[in-house]
Amino acid sequence: MRIAMVSEHASPLATPGGPDAGGQNVYVAHLTEELTRRGHDITVYTRRDSPEVPHRVELPGGAVVEHVPAGPPEPLPKDELFPSMPAFGTYLARAWDEEPPDVAHAHFWMSGMAAQLGAYAHGIPVVQTFHALGTVKRRHQGKRDTSPYERVGVERRIGRSCGRVLATCTDEVYELADLGVPPRQVSVVPCGVEVDHFHPGADTGDAPTRTQRRRLLACGRLVPRKGYEQAIRALTRIPDAELLVAGGPVPALLETDPEAERLLGLADRLGVGDRVRLLGAVAPSDMPGLTRSADLVLCTPAYEPFGIVPLEAMACGVPVIATDVGGHRDTVADGVTGRLVPPGNPHALAEAARELLDSEGLRLRYGAAGRDRVLARFTWRRVADGAEQVYRRVAVGHAVPSEVA
């Protein structure tokens, strides 16, 4: 099949861990890689954010990243890209005049706008993955939500008019139903993890040197919603442990990062500053060893549309303690591969951590079960199987929608 991946702000060329570079980048990169390996012809369309980048970049497997001129050629927060989506969609419409894809897979709501604008005149079916929904973000962030006002309405229209919604977790199906998108319009295909990269035998030689303390690890973008504050508060009740946080800017820029400053200040006020270490951006090649060096991986966001970090930990055979939200409910088997705890409850987090740290046997059982669960359900091969089924379904039964977003 000829497949167009539309990912307006999340390029597969970006290094995860930046302000707007995370799980979506990983998802697009690995799904593209796996589908290309199967012989599909894939172009990933992402916004040009620098005048220096080439128009087209070929990925190692043969897929192509095409940089779309939409808005100024400079980095912008994703929430400021909304006015540029008509130009993005117009570009796609022109590009698809000559070589229309069999299906377009849009990632994030603004990509859905652009993809439907580009696909409408050509009768190209659009599969939509939201990766995060505006209703959830608005509920948890309130006035701190910087999303455009139009977001929820656009998501509702996209969900109703696209060929099919590809949700990443069961929780999203219920959220979409509240938006008026019927469950029969939705397929659940989770995210995946690279099991040959993240594995129990990963070399820990480049990880920070261990002390006599137990090691807790948290990973992801350095933003408030990831809940690292809860992990720091929990640390006050886990006296023999250290907390490492991987993600954010490169280490040299951590001292200028507002969230890093806030977290380190909190740690000092709580008396655990000597046991909290922010690592900043960690090279993807070093993440398996860092993960494997930990006794436990903590995933503490107040909400999480999916969350790849629990899968990476489980693939390495490391137990996970995660908040009982969103995609965590699909990935972490409570009492089997780790523990689910209420969000915003550092006491419950600390209690679960102490119980696991006190029992090596339990940690080993959870770690082995986690690896088995990932191999059975969350490889990129399984993800590509699900995506292919959806693509073929919409390509065969596609009808041009009566409205576009």
Tab-separated table of C-alpha atoms in Angstrom:
chain	number	residue	atom	x	y	z
A	1	MET	CA	0.000	0.000	0.000
A	2	ARG	CA	0.983	3.634	-0.433
A	3	ILE	CA	0.553	5.177	3.036
A	4	ALA	CA	0.791	8.834	4.035
A	5	MET	CA	1.666	9.473	7.692
A	6	VAL	CA	0.641	13.014	8.644
A	7	SER	CA	2.327	14.171	11.853
A	8	GLU	CA	2.377	17.950	11.903
A	9	HIS	CA	4.541	18.524	15.001
A	10	ALA	CA	6.012	15.121	15.825
A	11	SER	CA	8.702	14.159	13.350
A	12	PRO	CA	10.257	10.678	13.395
A	13	LEU	CA	13.598	12.488	13.004
A	14	ALA	CA	13.267	14.249	16.381
A	15	THR	CA	14.933	13.015	19.561
A	16	PRO	CA	12.292	12.231	22.230
A	17	GLY	CA	12.400	14.199	25.464
A	18	GLY	CA	12.001	17.778	24.234
A	19	PRO	CA	9.015	19.998	25.041
A	20	ASP	CA	6.885	18.583	22.202
A	21	ALA	CA	8.850	15.431	21.406
A	22	GLY	CA	7.718	12.270	23.123
A	23	GLY	CA	5.629	9.167	22.611
A	24	GLN	CA	4.010	10.366	19.386
A	25	ASN	CA	7.408	10.746	17.714
A	26	VAL	CA	8.354	7.237	18.824
A	27	TYR	CA	5.038	5.823	17.616
A	28	VAL	CA	5.287	7.401	14.156
A	29	ALA	CA	8.946	6.402	13.761
A	30	HIS	CA	8.548	2.756	14.712
A	31	LEU	CA	5.215	2.149	12.998
A	32	THR	CA	6.695	3.643	9.823
A	33	GLU	CA	9.788	1.468	10.148
A	34	GLU	CA	7.811	-1.738	10.648
A	35	LEU	CA	5.359	-1.044	7.825
A	36	THR	CA	8.207	-0.152	5.453
A	37	ARG	CA	9.881	-3.438	6.323
A	38	ARG	CA	6.717	-5.156	5.089
A	39	GLY	CA	6.988	-3.482	1.697
A	40	HIS	CA	4.634	-0.532	2.111
A	41	ASP	CA	5.535	2.784	0.449
A	42	ILE	CA	5.407	5.435	3.184
A	43	THR	CA	5.853	9.189	3.246
A	44	VAL	CA	5.736	11.008	6.581
A	45	TYR	CA	4.562	14.626	6.284
A	46	THR	CA	5.709	16.896	9.105
A	47	ARG	CA	6.028	20.672	9.405
A	48	ARG	CA	9.229	22.392	8.336
A	49	ASP	CA	10.570	23.962	11.544
A	50	SER	CA	13.909	25.190	10.186
A	51	PRO	CA	15.095	26.706	6.909
A	52	GLU	CA	18.100	24.370	7.080
A	53	VAL	CA	16.296	21.017	6.846
A	54	PRO	CA	16.121	19.305	3.419
A	55	HIS	CA	12.735	19.118	1.731
A	56	ARG	CA	12.839	15.311	1.781
A	57	VAL	CA	14.872	12.997	4.014
A	58	GLU	CA	15.064	9.267	3.390
A	59	LEU	CA	14.927	7.095	6.496
A	60	PRO	CA	17.248	4.054	6.779
A	61	GLY	CA	14.454	1.608	5.925
A	62	GLY	CA	13.394	3.468	2.775
A	63	ALA	CA	10.499	5.612	3.978
A	64	VAL	CA	10.672	9.357	3.327
A	65	VAL	CA	10.087	12.318	5.649
A	66	GLU	CA	8.757	15.325	3.720
A	67	HIS	CA	8.954	18.726	5.394
A	68	VAL	CA	5.854	20.789	4.707
A	69	PRO	CA	6.119	24.592	4.477
A	70	ALA	CA	3.298	25.672	6.799
A	71	GLY	CA	3.900	28.640	9.055
A	72	PRO	CA	7.303	30.125	9.844
A	73	PRO	CA	10.276	27.750	9.385
A	74	GLU	CA	11.198	27.786	13.050
A	75	PRO	CA	10.378	25.751	16.159
A	76	LEU	CA	6.979	26.636	17.595
A	77	PRO	CA	5.004	25.122	20.479
A	78	LYS	CA	2.470	22.742	18.991
A	79	ASP	CA	-0.433	24.724	20.441
A	80	GLU	CA	0.573	27.646	18.199
A	81	LEU	CA	0.370	25.636	14.963
A	82	PHE	CA	-3.415	25.752	14.555
A	83	PRO	CA	-3.441	28.756	12.141
A	84	SER	CA	-0.956	26.944	9.876
A	85	MET	CA	-3.099	23.859	9.295
A	86	PRO	CA	-5.033	25.193	6.262
A	87	ALA	CA	-1.685	25.764	4.510
A	88	PHE	CA	-0.579	22.268	5.563
A	89	GLY	CA	-3.788	20.769	4.142
A	90	THR	CA	-3.474	22.732	0.895
A	91	TYR	CA	0.068	21.418	0.477
A	92	LEU	CA	-1.143	17.833	0.965
A	93	ALA	CA	-3.934	18.309	-1.566
A	94	ARG	CA	-1.407	19.447	-4.174
A	95	ALA	CA	1.073	16.692	-3.331
A	96	TRP	CA	-1.637	14.059	-3.594
A	97	ASP	CA	-2.795	15.310	-7.010
A	98	GLU	CA	0.061	13.410	-8.605
A	99	GLU	CA	0.536	10.477	-6.219
A	100	PRO	CA	-2.501	9.910	-4.001
A	101	PRO	CA	-1.903	7.474	-1.147
A	102	ASP	CA	-4.201	4.511	-0.584
A	103	VAL	CA	-4.739	5.735	2.966
A	104	ALA	CA	-3.643	8.674	5.116
A	105	HIS	CA	-2.953	8.110	8.803
A	106	ALA	CA	-3.177	11.357	10.779
A	107	HIS	CA	-1.469	11.733	14.156
A	108	PHE	CA	-2.862	14.343	16.580
A	109	TRP	CA	-5.928	16.487	16.015
A	110	MET	CA	-4.279	19.201	13.929
A	111	SER	CA	-2.800	16.572	11.625
A	112	GLY	CA	-6.341	15.277	11.243
A	113	MET	CA	-7.489	18.712	10.075
A	114	ALA	CA	-4.714	18.908	7.487
A	115	ALA	CA	-5.144	15.311	6.333
A	116	GLN	CA	-8.879	15.644	5.793
A	117	LEU	CA	-8.402	18.896	3.881
A	118	GLY	CA	-5.826	17.232	1.661
A	119	ALA	CA	-7.737	13.979	1.214
A	120	TYR	CA	-11.256	15.268	0.619
A	121	ALA	CA	-10.989	16.165	-3.085
A	122	HIS	CA	-9.231	12.897	-3.891
A	123	GLY	CA	-11.498	10.536	-1.962
A	124	ILE	CA	-8.593	9.286	0.157
A	125	PRO	CA	-9.626	7.526	3.391
A	126	VAL	CA	-8.206	9.013	6.591
A	127	VAL	CA	-7.389	7.004	9.710
A	128	GLN	CA	-7.102	9.182	12.818
A	129	THR	CA	-4.980	8.619	15.915
A	130	PHE	CA	-5.434	11.460	18.400
A	131	HIS	CA	-2.630	10.426	20.814
A	132	ALA	CA	-4.276	12.805	23.316
A	133	LEU	CA	-7.766	14.290	23.509
A	134	GLY	CA	-8.564	17.897	24.307
A	135	THR	CA	-11.363	16.947	26.676
A	136	VAL	CA	-8.930	15.033	28.881
A	137	LYS	CA	-6.312	17.774	28.804
A	138	ARG	CA	-8.892	20.445	29.630
A	139	ARG	CA	-10.285	18.399	32.499
A	140	HIS	CA	-6.896	17.978	34.159
A	141	GLN	CA	-5.190	21.261	33.299
A	142	GLY	CA	-8.107	23.664	33.484
A	143	LYS	CA	-6.931	27.237	32.943
A	144	ARG	CA	-3.376	25.999	32.357
A	145	ASP	CA	-4.497	24.282	29.147
A	146	THR	CA	-2.927	26.187	26.253
A	147	SER	CA	-4.774	24.306	23.515
A	148	PRO	CA	-6.714	26.405	20.999
A	149	TYR	CA	-10.349	26.936	21.968
A	150	GLU	CA	-11.470	25.121	18.802
A	151	ARG	CA	-9.708	21.867	19.663
A	152	VAL	CA	-12.549	19.843	21.179
A	153	GLY	CA	-15.007	20.783	18.432
A	154	VAL	CA	-12.508	19.886	15.729
A	155	GLU	CA	-11.759	16.556	17.398
A	156	ARG	CA	-15.475	15.790	17.493
A	157	ARG	CA	-15.854	16.479	13.767
A	158	ILE	CA	-12.746	14.506	12.843
A	159	GLY	CA	-13.867	11.504	14.893
A	160	ARG	CA	-17.258	11.454	13.224
A	161	SER	CA	-16.095	12.025	9.649
A	162	CYS	CA	-12.820	10.100	9.274
A	163	GLY	CA	-12.611	6.600	7.873
A	164	ARG	CA	-11.808	5.171	11.298
A	165	VAL	CA	-10.330	6.235	14.610
A	166	LEU	CA	-7.371	4.191	15.750
A	167	ALA	CA	-7.313	4.602	19.543
A	168	THR	CA	-4.254	3.668	21.566
A	169	CYS	CA	-6.079	2.468	24.700
A	170	THR	CA	-9.484	1.337	25.942
A	171	ASP	CA	-9.951	4.469	28.038
A	172	GLU	CA	-9.903	6.550	24.864
A	173	VAL	CA	-12.897	4.672	23.446
A	174	TYR	CA	-15.045	5.925	26.336
A	175	GLU	CA	-13.746	9.483	25.957
A	176	LEU	CA	-14.550	9.407	22.249
A	177	ALA	CA	-18.049	8.101	22.969
A	178	ASP	CA	-18.624	11.131	25.198
A	179	LEU	CA	-17.618	13.263	22.194
A	180	GLY	CA	-20.271	11.548	20.105
A	181	VAL	CA	-17.945	9.161	18.257
A	182	PRO	CA	-19.626	5.728	18.381
A	183	PRO	CA	-17.460	2.784	19.529
A	184	ARG	CA	-18.181	0.980	16.246
A	185	GLN	CA	-16.124	3.728	14.563
A	186	VAL	CA	-13.085	2.981	16.740
A	187	SER	CA	-10.386	0.290	16.752
A	188	VAL	CA	-7.950	-0.069	19.661
A	189	VAL	CA	-4.351	-0.601	18.590
A	190	PRO	CA	-1.830	0.130	21.365
A	191	CYS	CA	1.632	1.606	21.176
A	192	GLY	CA	4.616	-0.712	21.170
A	193	VAL	CA	8.200	-1.047	22.314
A	194	GLU	CA	11.381	-2.130	20.548
A	195	VAL	CA	11.978	-5.415	22.368
A	196	ASP	CA	15.419	-6.040	20.850
A	197	HIS	CA	16.566	-2.647	22.165
A	198	PHE	CA	14.853	-2.726	25.555
A	199	HIS	CA	15.618	-6.116	27.090
A	200	PRO	CA	16.713	-7.649	30.412
A	201	GLY	CA	20.312	-8.062	29.240
A	202	ALA	CA	20.842	-4.366	28.478
A	203	ASP	CA	24.322	-3.119	29.362
A	204	THR	CA	24.173	-0.837	32.409
A	205	GLY	CA	27.800	0.270	32.080
A	206	ASP	CA	26.982	3.815	30.942
A	207	ALA	CA	24.265	4.375	33.558
A	208	PRO	CA	25.073	6.610	36.561
A	209	THR	CA	27.059	4.681	39.158
A	210	ARG	CA	24.953	2.947	41.769
A	211	THR	CA	25.447	3.670	45.457
A	212	GLN	CA	24.162	1.644	48.401
A	213	ARG	CA	20.763	3.249	47.844
A	214	ARG	CA	17.950	1.619	45.924
A	215	ARG	CA	17.284	3.270	42.587
A	216	LEU	CA	13.943	4.665	41.444
A	217	LEU	CA	13.738	5.955	37.879
A	218	ALA	CA	11.209	8.258	36.185
A	219	CYS	CA	11.417	9.099	32.472
A	220	GLY	CA	9.728	11.422	30.006
A	221	ARG	CA	9.294	15.030	29.036
A	222	LEU	CA	10.108	17.477	31.820
A	223	VAL	CA	6.633	18.967	32.143
A	224	PRO	CA	4.325	19.280	35.202
A	225	ARG	CA	1.727	16.798	33.963
A	226	LYS	CA	4.242	13.949	34.185
A	227	GLY	CA	3.886	14.148	37.966
A	228	TYR	CA	7.534	13.978	39.006
A	229	GLU	CA	6.544	16.097	42.005
A	230	GLN	CA	4.620	13.101	43.354
A	231	ALA	CA	7.702	10.897	43.051
A	232	ILE	CA	9.780	13.458	44.978
A	233	ARG	CA	7.157	13.659	47.714
A	234	ALA	CA	7.030	9.862	47.895
A	235	LEU	CA	10.815	9.767	48.301
A	236	THR	CA	10.470	11.364	51.752
A	237	ARG	CA	8.866	8.075	52.835
A	238	ILE	CA	11.447	5.816	51.151
A	239	PRO	CA	14.601	6.596	53.144
A	240	ASP	CA	17.049	4.237	51.444
A	241	ALA	CA	16.324	5.211	47.831
A	242	GLU	CA	17.467	7.718	45.211
A	243	LEU	CA	15.331	9.123	42.401
A	244	LEU	CA	16.692	9.693	38.908
A	245	VAL	CA	14.615	11.648	36.373
A	246	ALA	CA	15.550	11.271	32.699
A	247	GLY	CA	14.191	13.746	30.156
A	248	GLY	CA	14.056	17.395	29.300
A	249	PRO	CA	16.811	19.578	27.848
A	250	VAL	CA	20.438	18.521	27.534
A	251	PRO	CA	22.189	18.492	30.930
A	252	ALA	CA	23.990	21.784	30.279
A	253	LEU	CA	20.645	23.583	29.950
A	254	LEU	CA	18.886	22.049	32.951
A	255	GLU	CA	19.740	24.965	35.214
A	256	THR	CA	17.738	27.290	32.931
A	257	ASP	CA	14.698	25.014	32.724
A	258	PRO	CA	11.743	26.247	34.854
A	259	GLU	CA	10.404	22.769	35.612
A	260	ALA	CA	13.841	21.483	36.581
A	261	GLU	CA	14.274	24.456	38.907
A	262	ARG	CA	10.848	23.857	40.460
A	263	LEU	CA	11.490	20.149	41.069
A	264	LEU	CA	14.949	20.639	42.549
A	265	GLY	CA	13.622	23.420	44.776
A	266	LEU	CA	10.860	21.127	46.021
A	267	ALA	CA	13.366	18.349	46.715
A	268	ASP	CA	15.508	20.725	48.765
A	269	ARG	CA	12.530	21.984	50.773
A	270	LEU	CA	11.471	18.414	51.539
A	271	GLY	CA	14.961	17.436	52.642
A	272	VAL	CA	15.645	14.941	49.829
A	273	GLY	CA	17.707	17.175	47.531
A	274	ASP	CA	20.755	14.930	47.970
A	275	ARG	CA	18.719	11.949	46.713
A	276	VAL	CA	17.152	13.494	43.587
A	277	ARG	CA	19.096	13.767	40.360
A	278	LEU	CA	17.831	15.232	37.100
A	279	LEU	CA	19.705	13.688	34.173
A	280	GLY	CA	18.282	15.812	31.375
A	281	ALA	CA	18.061	14.354	27.887
A	282	VAL	CA	19.450	10.823	27.674
A	283	ALA	CA	20.514	9.363	24.335
A	284	PRO	CA	18.066	6.678	23.108
A	285	SER	CA	20.968	4.223	22.914
A	286	ASP	CA	21.576	4.663	26.659
A	287	MET	CA	17.968	4.341	27.819
A	288	PRO	CA	17.818	0.513	28.057
A	289	GLY	CA	20.893	0.398	30.282
A	290	LEU	CA	19.601	3.230	32.448
A	291	THR	CA	16.220	1.514	32.774
A	292	ARG	CA	17.828	-1.798	33.620
A	293	SER	CA	19.937	-0.133	36.316
A	294	ALA	CA	16.801	0.752	38.306
A	295	ASP	CA	15.070	-1.327	40.950
A	296	LEU	CA	11.718	0.249	40.059
A	297	VAL	CA	10.405	2.553	37.351
A	298	LEU	CA	7.851	5.149	38.487
A	299	CYS	CA	5.267	6.534	36.039
A	300	THR	CA	3.375	9.254	37.886
A	301	PRO	CA	1.335	11.460	35.498
A	302	ALA	CA	-2.089	12.764	36.451
A	303	TYR	CA	-3.296	11.561	33.059
A	304	GLU	CA	-1.625	9.579	30.298
A	305	PRO	CA	-3.140	8.936	26.847
A	306	PHE	CA	-0.956	5.846	26.531
A	307	GLY	CA	2.546	5.989	27.985
A	308	ILE	CA	5.465	4.127	26.434
A	309	VAL	CA	7.729	4.273	29.507
A	310	PRO	CA	5.928	1.396	31.327
A	311	LEU	CA	6.452	-0.788	28.251
A	312	GLU	CA	10.147	0.075	28.105
A	313	ALA	CA	10.547	-0.850	31.766
A	314	MET	CA	8.585	-4.085	31.409
A	315	ALA	CA	10.589	-5.028	28.304
A	316	CYS	CA	13.743	-4.657	30.435
A	317	GLY	CA	12.273	-6.842	33.163
A	318	VAL	CA	11.943	-3.972	35.650
A	319	PRO	CA	8.735	-3.659	37.744
A	320	VAL	CA	6.573	-0.578	37.237
A	321	ILE	CA	4.570	1.508	39.667
A	322	ALA	CA	2.180	3.642	37.616
A	323	THR	CA	-0.774	5.885	38.234
A	324	ASP	CA	-4.128	4.248	37.604
A	325	VAL	CA	-4.999	6.369	34.575
A	326	GLY	CA	-5.499	6.127	30.817
A	327	GLY	CA	-3.216	3.776	28.947
A	328	HIS	CA	-1.519	2.552	32.124
A	329	ARG	CA	-4.620	0.482	32.772
A	330	ASP	CA	-4.017	-1.430	29.542
A	331	THR	CA	-0.267	-1.897	29.885
A	332	VAL	CA	0.482	-2.502	33.580
A	333	ALA	CA	-1.158	-5.610	34.998
A	334	ASP	CA	-1.742	-4.643	38.633
A	335	GLY	CA	-0.249	-7.246	40.970
A	336	VAL	CA	1.375	-9.089	38.050
A	337	THR	CA	3.855	-6.788	36.295
A	338	GLY	CA	3.740	-3.918	38.771
A	339	ARG	CA	1.309	-1.789	40.723
A	340	LEU	CA	-1.295	0.808	39.847
A	341	VAL	CA	-1.758	3.578	42.401
A	342	PRO	CA	-4.143	6.563	42.575
A	343	PRO	CA	-2.808	9.670	40.827
A	344	GLY	CA	-1.691	12.514	43.077
A	345	ASN	CA	-1.199	10.195	46.058
A	346	PRO	CA	2.491	10.094	47.066
A	347	HIS	CA	1.657	8.055	50.191
A	348	ALA	CA	0.240	5.192	48.081
A	349	LEU	CA	3.195	5.485	45.713
A	350	ALA	CA	5.670	5.236	48.596
A	351	GLU	CA	3.849	2.306	50.175
A	352	ALA	CA	3.900	0.325	46.919
A	353	ALA	CA	7.566	1.171	46.351
A	354	ARG	CA	8.600	0.087	49.852
A	355	GLU	CA	6.773	-3.219	49.496
A	356	LEU	CA	8.542	-4.021	46.239
A	357	LEU	CA	11.939	-2.795	47.384
A	358	ASP	CA	11.663	-5.063	50.430
A	359	SER	CA	11.075	-8.179	48.311
A	360	GLU	CA	13.612	-9.118	45.663
A	361	GLY	CA	11.587	-12.208	44.803
A	362	LEU	CA	8.502	-10.139	44.091
A	363	ARG	CA	10.483	-7.750	41.910
A	364	LEU	CA	11.925	-10.634	39.925
A	365	ARG	CA	8.469	-12.173	39.392
A	366	TYR	CA	6.977	-8.864	38.298
A	367	GLY	CA	9.923	-8.199	36.002
A	368	ALA	CA	9.685	-11.577	34.264
A	369	ALA	CA	5.920	-11.250	33.888
A	370	GLY	CA	6.371	-7.765	32.426
A	371	ARG	CA	8.740	-9.010	29.741
A	372	ASP	CA	6.324	-11.823	28.855
A	373	ARG	CA	3.401	-9.398	28.630
A	374	VAL	CA	5.286	-7.058	26.303
A	375	LEU	CA	6.343	-9.883	23.985
A	376	ALA	CA	2.770	-11.137	23.791
A	377	ARG	CA	0.971	-7.820	23.285
A	378	PHE	CA	3.141	-4.787	22.715
A	379	THR	CA	5.755	-5.419	20.045
A	380	TRP	CA	5.829	-3.083	17.044
A	381	ARG	CA	5.030	-6.098	14.906
A	382	ARG	CA	1.734	-6.502	16.759
A	383	VAL	CA	1.040	-2.779	16.441
A	384	ALA	CA	1.701	-2.891	12.688
A	385	ASP	CA	-0.603	-5.922	12.362
A	386	GLY	CA	-3.434	-3.907	13.895
A	387	ALA	CA	-2.741	-0.796	11.834
A	388	GLU	CA	-2.607	-2.803	8.596
A	389	GLN	CA	-5.989	-4.349	9.317
A	390	VAL	CA	-7.486	-0.888	9.842
A	391	TYR	CA	-5.883	0.502	6.673
A	392	ARG	CA	-7.190	-2.336	4.527
A	393	ARG	CA	-10.640	-2.044	6.050
A	394	VAL	CA	-10.999	1.660	5.302
A	395	ALA	CA	-9.389	1.373	1.859
A	396	VAL	CA	-11.934	-1.250	0.804
A	397	GLY	CA	-15.034	0.243	2.399
A	398	HIS	CA	-14.258	3.927	2.123
A	399	ALA	CA	-16.956	6.481	1.410
A	400	VAL	CA	-16.107	10.159	1.050
A	401	PRO	CA	-17.226	11.967	4.240
A	402	SER	CA	-19.998	14.523	4.023
A	403	GLU	CA	-17.941	17.081	5.942
A	404	VAL	CA	-14.321	17.751	6.748
A	405	ALA	CA	-12.819	19.184	9.905
